[in-house]
PDB file of C-alpha atoms in Angstrom:
ATOM      1  CA  MET A   1       2.081 -90.257 103.314  1.00 42.00           C
ATOM      2  CA  PRO A   2       4.212 -92.128 100.744  1.00 49.00           C
ATOM      3  CA  SER A   3       2.705 -92.545  97.309  1.00 63.00           C
ATOM      4  CA  ASN A   4       1.927 -95.930  95.800  1.00 72.00           C
ATOM      5  CA  ARG A   5       2.430 -94.392  92.360  1.00 74.00           C
ATOM      6  CA  HIS A   6       5.812 -95.254  90.873  1.00 88.00           C
ATOM      7  CA  GLY A   7       5.570 -94.387  87.191  1.00 96.00           C
ATOM      8  CA  VAL A   8       6.464 -91.327  85.173  1.00 97.00           C
ATOM      9  CA  LEU A   9       3.923 -90.419  82.489  1.00 97.00           C
ATOM     10  CA  LEU A  10       5.394 -88.849  79.343  1.00 97.00           C
ATOM     11  CA  VAL A  11       2.515 -87.250  77.438  1.00 97.00           C
ATOM     12  CA  GLY A  12       3.624 -86.993  73.822  1.00 92.00           C
ATOM     13  CA  GLY A  13       6.705 -88.974  74.780  1.00 91.00           C
ATOM     14  CA  ASN A  14       7.303 -90.568  71.388  1.00 91.00           C
ATOM     15  CA  GLY A  15       9.160 -87.620  69.865  1.00 88.00           C
ATOM     16  CA  PHE A  16      12.848 -86.720  70.005  1.00 87.00           C
ATOM     17  CA  LEU A  17      12.932 -85.353  73.569  1.00 89.00           C
ATOM     18  CA  GLY A  18      10.415 -87.834  74.955  1.00 93.00           C
ATOM     19  CA  SER A  19      12.138 -90.890  73.498  1.00 94.00           C
ATOM     20  CA  ALA A  20      15.477 -89.822  74.960  1.00 94.00           C
ATOM     21  CA  LEU A  21      13.883 -89.107  78.338  1.00 95.00           C
ATOM     22  CA  ALA A  22      12.010 -92.441  78.357  1.00 97.00           C
ATOM     23  CA  ARG A  23      15.228 -94.370  77.616  1.00 97.00           C
ATOM     24  CA  THR A  24      17.119 -92.468  80.319  1.00 97.00           C
ATOM     25  CA  LEU A  25      14.382 -93.042  82.898  1.00 97.00           C
ATOM     26  CA  ALA A  26      14.213 -96.755  82.067  1.00 97.00           C
ATOM     27  CA  SER A  27      18.002 -97.093  82.319  1.00 96.00           C
ATOM     28  CA  GLN A  28      17.852 -95.537  85.794  1.00 95.00           C
ATOM     29  CA  GLY A  29      15.207 -97.976  87.009  1.00 95.00           C
ATOM     30  CA  ALA A  30      12.202 -95.660  86.730  1.00 95.00           C
ATOM     31  CA  GLU A  31       8.895 -96.809  85.235  1.00 96.00           C
ATOM     32  CA  PRO A  32       8.304 -94.616  82.164  1.00 98.00           C
ATOM     33  CA  HIS A  33       4.880 -94.690  80.530  1.00 98.00           C
ATOM     34  CA  VAL A  34       4.645 -93.043  77.096  1.00 98.00           C
ATOM     35  CA  LEU A  35       1.240 -91.748  76.005  1.00 97.00           C
ATOM     36  CA  ALA A  36       1.049 -90.862  72.325  1.00 95.00           C
ATOM     37  CA  ARG A  37      -1.515 -90.989  69.543  1.00 92.00           C
ATOM     38  CA  THR A  38       0.660 -93.005  67.176  1.00 90.00           C
ATOM     39  CA  VAL A  39       2.437 -95.640  69.275  1.00 93.00           C
ATOM     40  CA  GLN A  40       1.907 -99.375  69.298  1.00 95.00           C
ATOM     41  CA  PRO A  41       0.748-100.284  72.824  1.00 96.00           C
ATOM     42  CA  GLY A  42       3.057-102.580  74.743  1.00 97.00           C
ATOM     43  CA  ARG A  43       6.264-102.750  76.726  1.00 97.00           C
ATOM     44  CA  ILE A  44       9.720-102.503  75.152  1.00 96.00           C
ATOM     45  CA  ASP A  45      13.058-102.136  76.958  1.00 96.00           C
ATOM     46  CA  GLY A  46      11.441-101.110  80.247  1.00 96.00           C
ATOM     47  CA  ILE A  47       9.150 -98.504  78.643  1.00 97.00           C
ATOM     48  CA  THR A  48       5.378 -99.014  78.566  1.00 97.00           C
ATOM     49  CA  TYR A  49       3.598 -97.473  75.577  1.00 98.00           C
ATOM     50  CA  HIS A  50      -0.056 -96.396  75.618  1.00 97.00           C
ATOM     51  CA  ARG A  51      -1.963 -95.198  72.555  1.00 97.00           C
ATOM     52  CA  GLY A  52      -4.366 -92.355  73.158  1.00 96.00           C
ATOM     53  CA  ARG A  53      -4.990 -88.659  73.414  1.00 95.00           C
ATOM     54  CA  GLN A  54      -4.012 -86.460  76.337  1.00 95.00           C
ATOM     55  CA  ASP A  55      -7.579 -85.173  76.612  1.00 95.00           C
ATOM     56  CA  ALA A  56      -9.198 -88.641  76.915  1.00 96.00           C
ATOM     57  CA  PRO A  57     -10.070 -89.273  80.583  1.00 97.00           C
ATOM     58  CA  GLU A  58     -10.599 -93.003  79.988  1.00 97.00           C
ATOM     59  CA  VAL A  59      -6.937 -93.246  78.944  1.00 96.00           C
ATOM     60  CA  VAL A  60      -5.327 -90.631  81.197  1.00 97.00           C
ATOM     61  CA  VAL A  61      -7.011 -91.299  84.560  1.00 97.00           C
ATOM     62  CA  PRO A  62      -5.684 -94.865  84.964  1.00 96.00           C
ATOM     63  CA  LEU A  63      -2.205 -93.629  84.056  1.00 97.00           C
ATOM     64  CA  LEU A  64      -2.372 -90.787  86.574  1.00 96.00           C
ATOM     65  CA  GLU A  65      -3.394 -93.291  89.235  1.00 94.00           C
ATOM     66  CA  SER A  66      -0.121 -95.180  88.715  1.00 94.00           C
ATOM     67  CA  CYS A  67       2.258 -92.301  87.853  1.00 96.00           C
ATOM     68  CA  HIS A  68       3.567 -89.763  90.367  1.00 95.00           C
ATOM     69  CA  THR A  69       5.003 -87.422  87.723  1.00 96.00           C
ATOM     70  CA  LEU A  70       3.564 -86.155  84.448  1.00 97.00           C
ATOM     71  CA  VAL A  71       5.921 -84.705  81.857  1.00 97.00           C
ATOM     72  CA  HIS A  72       4.112 -82.839  79.072  1.00 95.00           C
ATOM     73  CA  LEU A  73       5.917 -83.043  75.720  1.00 93.00           C
ATOM     74  CA  ALA A  74       2.967 -83.174  73.324  1.00 89.00           C
ATOM     75  CA  SER A  75       2.770 -80.881  70.321  1.00 83.00           C
ATOM     76  CA  THR A  76       1.517 -81.367  66.796  1.00 79.00           C
ATOM     77  CA  THR A  77       2.928 -78.122  65.411  1.00 71.00           C
ATOM     78  CA  THR A  78       6.262 -76.424  64.963  1.00 66.00           C
ATOM     79  CA  PRO A  79       6.887 -72.924  66.331  1.00 65.00           C
ATOM     80  CA  GLY A  80       6.676 -71.499  62.802  1.00 65.00           C
ATOM     81  CA  LEU A  81       3.310 -73.123  62.102  1.00 65.00           C
ATOM     82  CA  SER A  82       1.864 -72.103  65.446  1.00 64.00           C
ATOM     83  CA  ALA A  83       2.876 -68.487  64.757  1.00 67.00           C
ATOM     84  CA  THR A  84       1.282 -68.417  61.301  1.00 74.00           C
ATOM     85  CA  ARG A  85      -1.746 -70.667  61.933  1.00 75.00           C
ATOM     86  CA  SER A  86      -2.711 -70.071  65.526  1.00 76.00           C
ATOM     87  CA  SER A  87      -6.119 -71.723  65.053  1.00 82.00           C
ATOM     88  CA  VAL A  88      -4.388 -75.053  64.282  1.00 80.00           C
ATOM     89  CA  ASP A  89      -2.194 -74.666  67.362  1.00 77.00           C
ATOM     90  CA  THR A  90      -5.231 -73.826  69.483  1.00 79.00           C
ATOM     91  CA  LEU A  91      -7.283 -76.820  68.312  1.00 86.00           C
ATOM     92  CA  GLU A  92      -4.485 -79.389  68.295  1.00 82.00           C
ATOM     93  CA  ASN A  93      -2.347 -78.311  71.251  1.00 85.00           C
ATOM     94  CA  ILE A  94      -3.851 -75.706  73.562  1.00 85.00           C
ATOM     95  CA  LEU A  95      -7.368 -77.159  73.922  1.00 93.00           C
ATOM     96  CA  PRO A  96      -6.205 -80.759  74.477  1.00 92.00           C
ATOM     97  CA  ALA A  97      -3.674 -79.517  77.058  1.00 92.00           C
ATOM     98  CA  ALA A  98      -6.417 -77.506  78.794  1.00 94.00           C
ATOM     99  CA  HIS A  99      -8.590 -80.638  78.935  1.00 96.00           C
ATOM    100  CA  LEU A 100      -5.639 -82.546  80.396  1.00 96.00           C
ATOM    101  CA  LEU A 101      -5.341 -79.887  83.114  1.00 95.00           C
ATOM    102  CA  GLU A 102      -9.035 -80.383  83.921  1.00 96.00           C
ATOM    103  CA  ILE A 103      -8.469 -84.132  84.218  1.00 96.00           C
ATOM    104  CA  MET A 104      -5.474 -83.495  86.493  1.00 96.00           C
ATOM    105  CA  GLU A 105      -7.594 -81.350  88.808  1.00 95.00           C
ATOM    106  CA  ALA A 106      -9.450 -84.492  89.867  1.00 94.00           C
ATOM    107  CA  HIS A 107      -6.372 -86.762  89.679  1.00 93.00           C
ATOM    108  CA  PRO A 108      -3.344 -84.564  90.383  1.00 94.00           C
ATOM    109  CA  PRO A 109       0.154 -85.921  89.860  1.00 94.00           C
ATOM    110  CA  GLU A 110       2.728 -85.181  92.549  1.00 94.00           C
ATOM    111  CA  ARG A 111       4.869 -83.392  89.966  1.00 95.00           C
ATOM    112  CA  LEU A 112       4.100 -81.737  86.634  1.00 93.00           C
ATOM    113  CA  MET A 113       6.784 -80.760  84.137  1.00 93.00           C
ATOM    114  CA  PHE A 114       6.258 -78.955  80.844  1.00 89.00           C
ATOM    115  CA  LEU A 115       9.022 -79.248  78.263  1.00 83.00           C
ATOM    116  CA  SER A 116       9.405 -77.191  75.114  1.00 72.00           C
ATOM    117  CA  SER A 117      11.912 -76.945  72.316  1.00 65.00           C
ATOM    118  CA  GLY A 118      14.239 -73.984  71.863  1.00 56.00           C
ATOM    119  CA  GLY A 119      12.270 -72.881  68.806  1.00 56.00           C
ATOM    120  CA  ALA A 120       9.226 -72.239  70.951  1.00 57.00           C
ATOM    121  CA  ILE A 121      11.268 -70.118  73.328  1.00 58.00           C
ATOM    122  CA  TYR A 122      13.369 -68.101  70.915  1.00 60.00           C
ATOM    123  CA  GLY A 123      11.037 -67.841  67.907  1.00 61.00           C
ATOM    124  CA  ASN A 124      12.080 -67.390  64.319  1.00 64.00           C
ATOM    125  CA  PRO A 125      15.413 -65.643  63.775  1.00 68.00           C
ATOM    126  CA  GLU A 126      15.434 -62.285  62.015  1.00 79.00           C
ATOM    127  CA  ARG A 127      18.650 -63.312  60.254  1.00 79.00           C
ATOM    128  CA  LEU A 128      20.765 -66.425  60.010  1.00 74.00           C
ATOM    129  CA  PRO A 129      24.409 -66.289  61.131  1.00 73.00           C
TER     130      PRO A 129
END
């Protein structure tokens, strides 16, 4: 059965990667929706901005009902901070993402993508070249 959902939800989509992805999606005719805690709600250049937290069902559920894909880009910490202060990373990133997963159980997107920066993959270098 074809979906009536046409949007792409970028959770934490106001950062470097998310902004570039939102612009690219809009230029290709997609319907990007950016969810971030610090954006001004509205529509600019084909991108719709929503202010809110990823773990707030009252914000996320309506977006999931209109978006077929969710791209998770949200993070409040850098790889270095998350390695040295794991409690901050847990409270600000892991728990909200876990709550988002619980919300998605009841309102699953057709596709889920999780993006991360190279620093999170490769860690801190032992020496600089």
